[in-house]
Coordinates of N, CA and C in Angstrom, one line a residue:
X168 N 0.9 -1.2 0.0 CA 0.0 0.0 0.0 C 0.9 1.2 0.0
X169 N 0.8 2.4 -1.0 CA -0.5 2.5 -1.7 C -0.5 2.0 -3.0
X170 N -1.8 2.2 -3.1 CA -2.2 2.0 -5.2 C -1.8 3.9 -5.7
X171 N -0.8 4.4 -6.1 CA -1.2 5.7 -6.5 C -1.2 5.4 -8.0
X172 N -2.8 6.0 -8.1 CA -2.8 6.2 -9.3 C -3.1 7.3 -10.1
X173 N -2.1 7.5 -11.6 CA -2.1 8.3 -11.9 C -2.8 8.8 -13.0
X174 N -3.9 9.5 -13.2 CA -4.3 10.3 -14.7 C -4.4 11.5 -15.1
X175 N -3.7 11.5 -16.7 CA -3.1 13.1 -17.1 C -3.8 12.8 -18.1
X176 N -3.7 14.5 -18.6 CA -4.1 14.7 -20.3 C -2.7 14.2 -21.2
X177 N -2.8 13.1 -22.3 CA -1.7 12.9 -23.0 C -0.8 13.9 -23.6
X178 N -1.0 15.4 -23.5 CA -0.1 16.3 -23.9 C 1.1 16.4 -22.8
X179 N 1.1 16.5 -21.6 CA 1.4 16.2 -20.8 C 3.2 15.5 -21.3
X180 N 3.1 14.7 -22.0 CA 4.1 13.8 -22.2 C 5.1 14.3 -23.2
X181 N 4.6 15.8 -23.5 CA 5.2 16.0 -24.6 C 6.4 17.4 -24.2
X182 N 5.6 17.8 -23.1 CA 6.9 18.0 -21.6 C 7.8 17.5 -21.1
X183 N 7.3 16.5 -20.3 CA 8.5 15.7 -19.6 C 7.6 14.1 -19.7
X184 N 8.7 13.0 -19.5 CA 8.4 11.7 -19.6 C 7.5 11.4 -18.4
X185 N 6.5 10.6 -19.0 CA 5.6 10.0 -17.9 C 6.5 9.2 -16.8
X186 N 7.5 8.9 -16.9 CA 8.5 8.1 -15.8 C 9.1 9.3 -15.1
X187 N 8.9 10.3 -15.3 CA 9.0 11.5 -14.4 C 8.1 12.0 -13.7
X188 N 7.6 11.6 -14.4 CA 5.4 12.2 -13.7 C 5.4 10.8 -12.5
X189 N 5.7 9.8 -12.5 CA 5.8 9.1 -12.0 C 6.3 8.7 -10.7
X190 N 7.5 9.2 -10.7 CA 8.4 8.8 -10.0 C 8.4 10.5 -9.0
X191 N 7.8 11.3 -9.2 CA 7.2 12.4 -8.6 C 5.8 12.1 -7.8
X192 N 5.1 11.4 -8.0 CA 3.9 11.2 -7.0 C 4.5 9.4 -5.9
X193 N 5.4 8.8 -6.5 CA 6.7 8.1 -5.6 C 7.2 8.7 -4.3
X194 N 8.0 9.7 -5.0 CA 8.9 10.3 -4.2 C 8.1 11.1 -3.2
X195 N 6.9 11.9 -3.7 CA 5.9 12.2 -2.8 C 5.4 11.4 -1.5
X196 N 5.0 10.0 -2.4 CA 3.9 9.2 -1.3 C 5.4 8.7 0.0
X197 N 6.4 8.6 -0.9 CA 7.9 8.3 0.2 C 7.7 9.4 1.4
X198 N 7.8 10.6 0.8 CA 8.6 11.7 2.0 C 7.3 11.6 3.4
X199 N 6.3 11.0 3.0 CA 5.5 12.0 3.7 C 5.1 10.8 4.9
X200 N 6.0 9.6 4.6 CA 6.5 8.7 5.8 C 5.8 8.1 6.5
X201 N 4.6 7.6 5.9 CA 3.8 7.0 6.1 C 3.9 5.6 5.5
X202 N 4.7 5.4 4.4 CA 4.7 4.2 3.6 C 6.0 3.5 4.0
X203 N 5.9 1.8 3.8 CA 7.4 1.1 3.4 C 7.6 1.8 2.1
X204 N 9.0 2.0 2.0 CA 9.1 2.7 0.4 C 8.7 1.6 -0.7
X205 N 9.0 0.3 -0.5 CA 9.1 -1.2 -0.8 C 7.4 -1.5 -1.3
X206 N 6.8 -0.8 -0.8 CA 5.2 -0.8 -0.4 C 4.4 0.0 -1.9
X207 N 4.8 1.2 -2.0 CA 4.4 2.3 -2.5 C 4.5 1.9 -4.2
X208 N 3.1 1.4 -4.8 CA 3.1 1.3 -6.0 C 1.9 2.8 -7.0
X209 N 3.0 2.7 -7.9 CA 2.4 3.9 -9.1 C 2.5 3.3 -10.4
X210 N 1.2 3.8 -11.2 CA 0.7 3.8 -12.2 C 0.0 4.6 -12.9
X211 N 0.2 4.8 -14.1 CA -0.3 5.7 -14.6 C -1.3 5.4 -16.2
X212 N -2.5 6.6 -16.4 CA -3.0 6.3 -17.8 C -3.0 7.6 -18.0
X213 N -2.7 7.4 -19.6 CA -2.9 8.6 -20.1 C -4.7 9.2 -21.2
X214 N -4.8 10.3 -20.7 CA -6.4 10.4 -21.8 C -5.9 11.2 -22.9
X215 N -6.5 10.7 -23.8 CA -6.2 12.1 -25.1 C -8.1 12.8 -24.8
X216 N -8.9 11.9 -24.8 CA -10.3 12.9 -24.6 C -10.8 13.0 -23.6
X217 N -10.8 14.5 -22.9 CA -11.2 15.3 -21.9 C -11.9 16.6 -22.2
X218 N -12.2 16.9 -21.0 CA -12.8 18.7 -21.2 C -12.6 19.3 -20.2
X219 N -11.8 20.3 -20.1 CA -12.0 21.4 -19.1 C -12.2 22.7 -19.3
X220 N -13.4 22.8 -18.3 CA -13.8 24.3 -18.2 C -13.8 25.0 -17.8
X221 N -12.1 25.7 -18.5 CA -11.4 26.7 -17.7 C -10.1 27.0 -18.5
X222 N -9.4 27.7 -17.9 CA -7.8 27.7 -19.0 C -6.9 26.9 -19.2
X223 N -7.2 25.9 -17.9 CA -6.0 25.3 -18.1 C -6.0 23.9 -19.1
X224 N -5.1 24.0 -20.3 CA -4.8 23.1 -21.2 C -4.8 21.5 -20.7
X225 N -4.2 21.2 -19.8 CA -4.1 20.1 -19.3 C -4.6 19.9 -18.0
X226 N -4.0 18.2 -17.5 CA -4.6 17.8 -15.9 C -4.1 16.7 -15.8
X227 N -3.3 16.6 -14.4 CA -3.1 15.7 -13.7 C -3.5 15.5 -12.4
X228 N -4.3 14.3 -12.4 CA -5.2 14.0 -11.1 C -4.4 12.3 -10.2
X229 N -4.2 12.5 -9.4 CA -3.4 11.4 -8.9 C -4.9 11.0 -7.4
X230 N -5.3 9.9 -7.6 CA -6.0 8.9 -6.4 C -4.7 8.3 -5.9
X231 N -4.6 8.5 -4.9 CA -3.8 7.5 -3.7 C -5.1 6.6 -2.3
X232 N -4.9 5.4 -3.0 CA -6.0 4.5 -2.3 C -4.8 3.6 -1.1
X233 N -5.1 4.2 -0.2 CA -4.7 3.4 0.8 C -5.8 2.4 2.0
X234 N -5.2 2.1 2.6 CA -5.6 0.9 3.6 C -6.3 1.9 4.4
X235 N -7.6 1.9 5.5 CA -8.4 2.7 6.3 C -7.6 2.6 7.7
X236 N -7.7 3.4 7.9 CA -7.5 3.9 9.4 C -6.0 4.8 9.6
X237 N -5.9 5.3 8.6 CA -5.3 6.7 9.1 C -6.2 7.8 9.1
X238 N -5.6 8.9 10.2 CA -6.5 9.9 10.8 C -6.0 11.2 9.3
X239 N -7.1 12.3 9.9 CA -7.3 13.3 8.8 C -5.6 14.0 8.3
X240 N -5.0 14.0 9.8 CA -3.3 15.3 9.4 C -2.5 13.8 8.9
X241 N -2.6 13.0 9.0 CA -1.9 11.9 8.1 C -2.3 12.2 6.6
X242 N -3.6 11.7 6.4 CA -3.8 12.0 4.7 C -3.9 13.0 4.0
X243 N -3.5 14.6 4.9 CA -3.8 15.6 4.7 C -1.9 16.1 3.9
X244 N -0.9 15.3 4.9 CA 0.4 15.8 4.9 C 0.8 14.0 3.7
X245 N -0.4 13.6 2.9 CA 0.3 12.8 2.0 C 0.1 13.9 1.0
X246 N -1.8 13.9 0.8 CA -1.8 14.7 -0.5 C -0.9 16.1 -0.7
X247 N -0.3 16.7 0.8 CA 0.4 17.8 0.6 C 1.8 17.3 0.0
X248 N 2.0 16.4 0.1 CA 3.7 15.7 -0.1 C 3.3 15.2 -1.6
X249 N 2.5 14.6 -2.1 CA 2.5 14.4 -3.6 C 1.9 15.7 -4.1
X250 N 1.4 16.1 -4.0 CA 1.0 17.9 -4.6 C 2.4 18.7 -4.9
X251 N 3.1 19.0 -3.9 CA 4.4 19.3 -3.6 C 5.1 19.0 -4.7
X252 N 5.1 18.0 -4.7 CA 6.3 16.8 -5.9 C 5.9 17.2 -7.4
X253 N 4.6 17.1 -7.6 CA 3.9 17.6 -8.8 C 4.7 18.8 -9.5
X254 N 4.2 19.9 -8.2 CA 4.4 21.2 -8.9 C 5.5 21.8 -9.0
X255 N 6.5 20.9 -8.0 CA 7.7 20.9 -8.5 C 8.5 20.9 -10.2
X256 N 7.9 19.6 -10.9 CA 7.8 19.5 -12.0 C 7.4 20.9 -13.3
X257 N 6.5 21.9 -13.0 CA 6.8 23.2 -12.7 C 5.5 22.7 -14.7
X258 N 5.2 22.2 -14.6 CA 4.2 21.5 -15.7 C 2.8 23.0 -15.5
X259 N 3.1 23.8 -16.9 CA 2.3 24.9 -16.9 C 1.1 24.5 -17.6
X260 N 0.2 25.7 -17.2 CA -1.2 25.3 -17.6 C -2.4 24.3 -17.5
X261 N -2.0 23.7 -16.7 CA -2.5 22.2 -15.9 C -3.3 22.4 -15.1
X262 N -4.2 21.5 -14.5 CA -4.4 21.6 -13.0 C -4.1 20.5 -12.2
X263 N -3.9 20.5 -11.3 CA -3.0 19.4 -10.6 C -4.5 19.1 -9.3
X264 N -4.7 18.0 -9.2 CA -5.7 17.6 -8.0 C -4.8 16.6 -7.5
X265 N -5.0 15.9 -6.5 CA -4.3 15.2 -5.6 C -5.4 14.9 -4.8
X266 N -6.2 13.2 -4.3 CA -7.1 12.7 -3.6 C -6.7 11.9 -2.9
X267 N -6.9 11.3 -1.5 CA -6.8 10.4 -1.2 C -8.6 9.2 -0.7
X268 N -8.3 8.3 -1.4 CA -9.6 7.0 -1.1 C -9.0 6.0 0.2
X269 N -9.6 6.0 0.9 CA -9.5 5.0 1.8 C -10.5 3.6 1.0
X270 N -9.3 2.4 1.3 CA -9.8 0.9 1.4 C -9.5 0.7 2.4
X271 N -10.9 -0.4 2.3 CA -11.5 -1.2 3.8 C -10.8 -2.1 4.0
X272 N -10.5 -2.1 5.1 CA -9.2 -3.4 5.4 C -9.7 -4.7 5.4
X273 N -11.4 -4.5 6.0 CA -12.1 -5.8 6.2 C -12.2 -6.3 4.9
X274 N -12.1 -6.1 3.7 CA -12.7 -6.6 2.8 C -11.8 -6.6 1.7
X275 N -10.3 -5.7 2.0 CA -9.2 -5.8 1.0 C -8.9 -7.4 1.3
X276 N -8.4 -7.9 -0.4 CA -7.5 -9.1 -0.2 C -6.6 -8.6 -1.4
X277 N -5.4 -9.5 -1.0 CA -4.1 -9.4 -1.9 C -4.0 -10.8 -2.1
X278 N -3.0 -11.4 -3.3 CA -3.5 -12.5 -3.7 C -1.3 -12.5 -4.5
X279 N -0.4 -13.0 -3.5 CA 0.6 -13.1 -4.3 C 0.6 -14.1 -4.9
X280 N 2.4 -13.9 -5.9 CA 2.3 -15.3 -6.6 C 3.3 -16.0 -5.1

């Protein structure tokens, strides 16, 4: 844990590499020290068809679905730690969201090989 997942508008890529977009909501969900680093999986899709109503050209929205039972200043100092990371990347005309989903622990299964 977590699942962070990521989705942008495919222009996006024509900035910097999605393995940088990537490895920025990583390094985020790392700092903010709540995760084994070992733990912390990211993935990303890209959209070519969207709409936004407003100026900004692009968007990157990252869900970070973790396990339930962290309190509010825990998931408040993740989304602030992957938000952070983002806008670092300095990606103009975008809008950048950052969510966190709680999963239910009673009802998560994981299934290795």
């Amino acid at each position: 844990m977590p699942h962070c997942i990521i989705e942008y508008s495919e222009q996006i890529t024509d900035i910097l590499p999605v393995e940088q977009l990537m490895h920025a909501v990583y390094k985020g969900a790392n700092q903010s020290e709540l995760f084994d680093p070992a733990d912390i999986k990211v993935r990303a899709s890209a959209y070519t068809n969207f709409y936004l109503p407003s100026s900004a050209l692009a968007f990157v929205h990252v869900n970070l679905k973790i396990l339930s039972g962290r309190d509010l200043t825990q998931r408040k100092r993740l989304t602030k730690s992957v938000a952070d990371q983002l806008e670092r990347l300095g990606i103009e005309d975008s809008v950048i969201t950052v969510e966190v989903t709680d999963i239910e622990k009673e009802s998560y299964l994981k299934i290795l090989p």
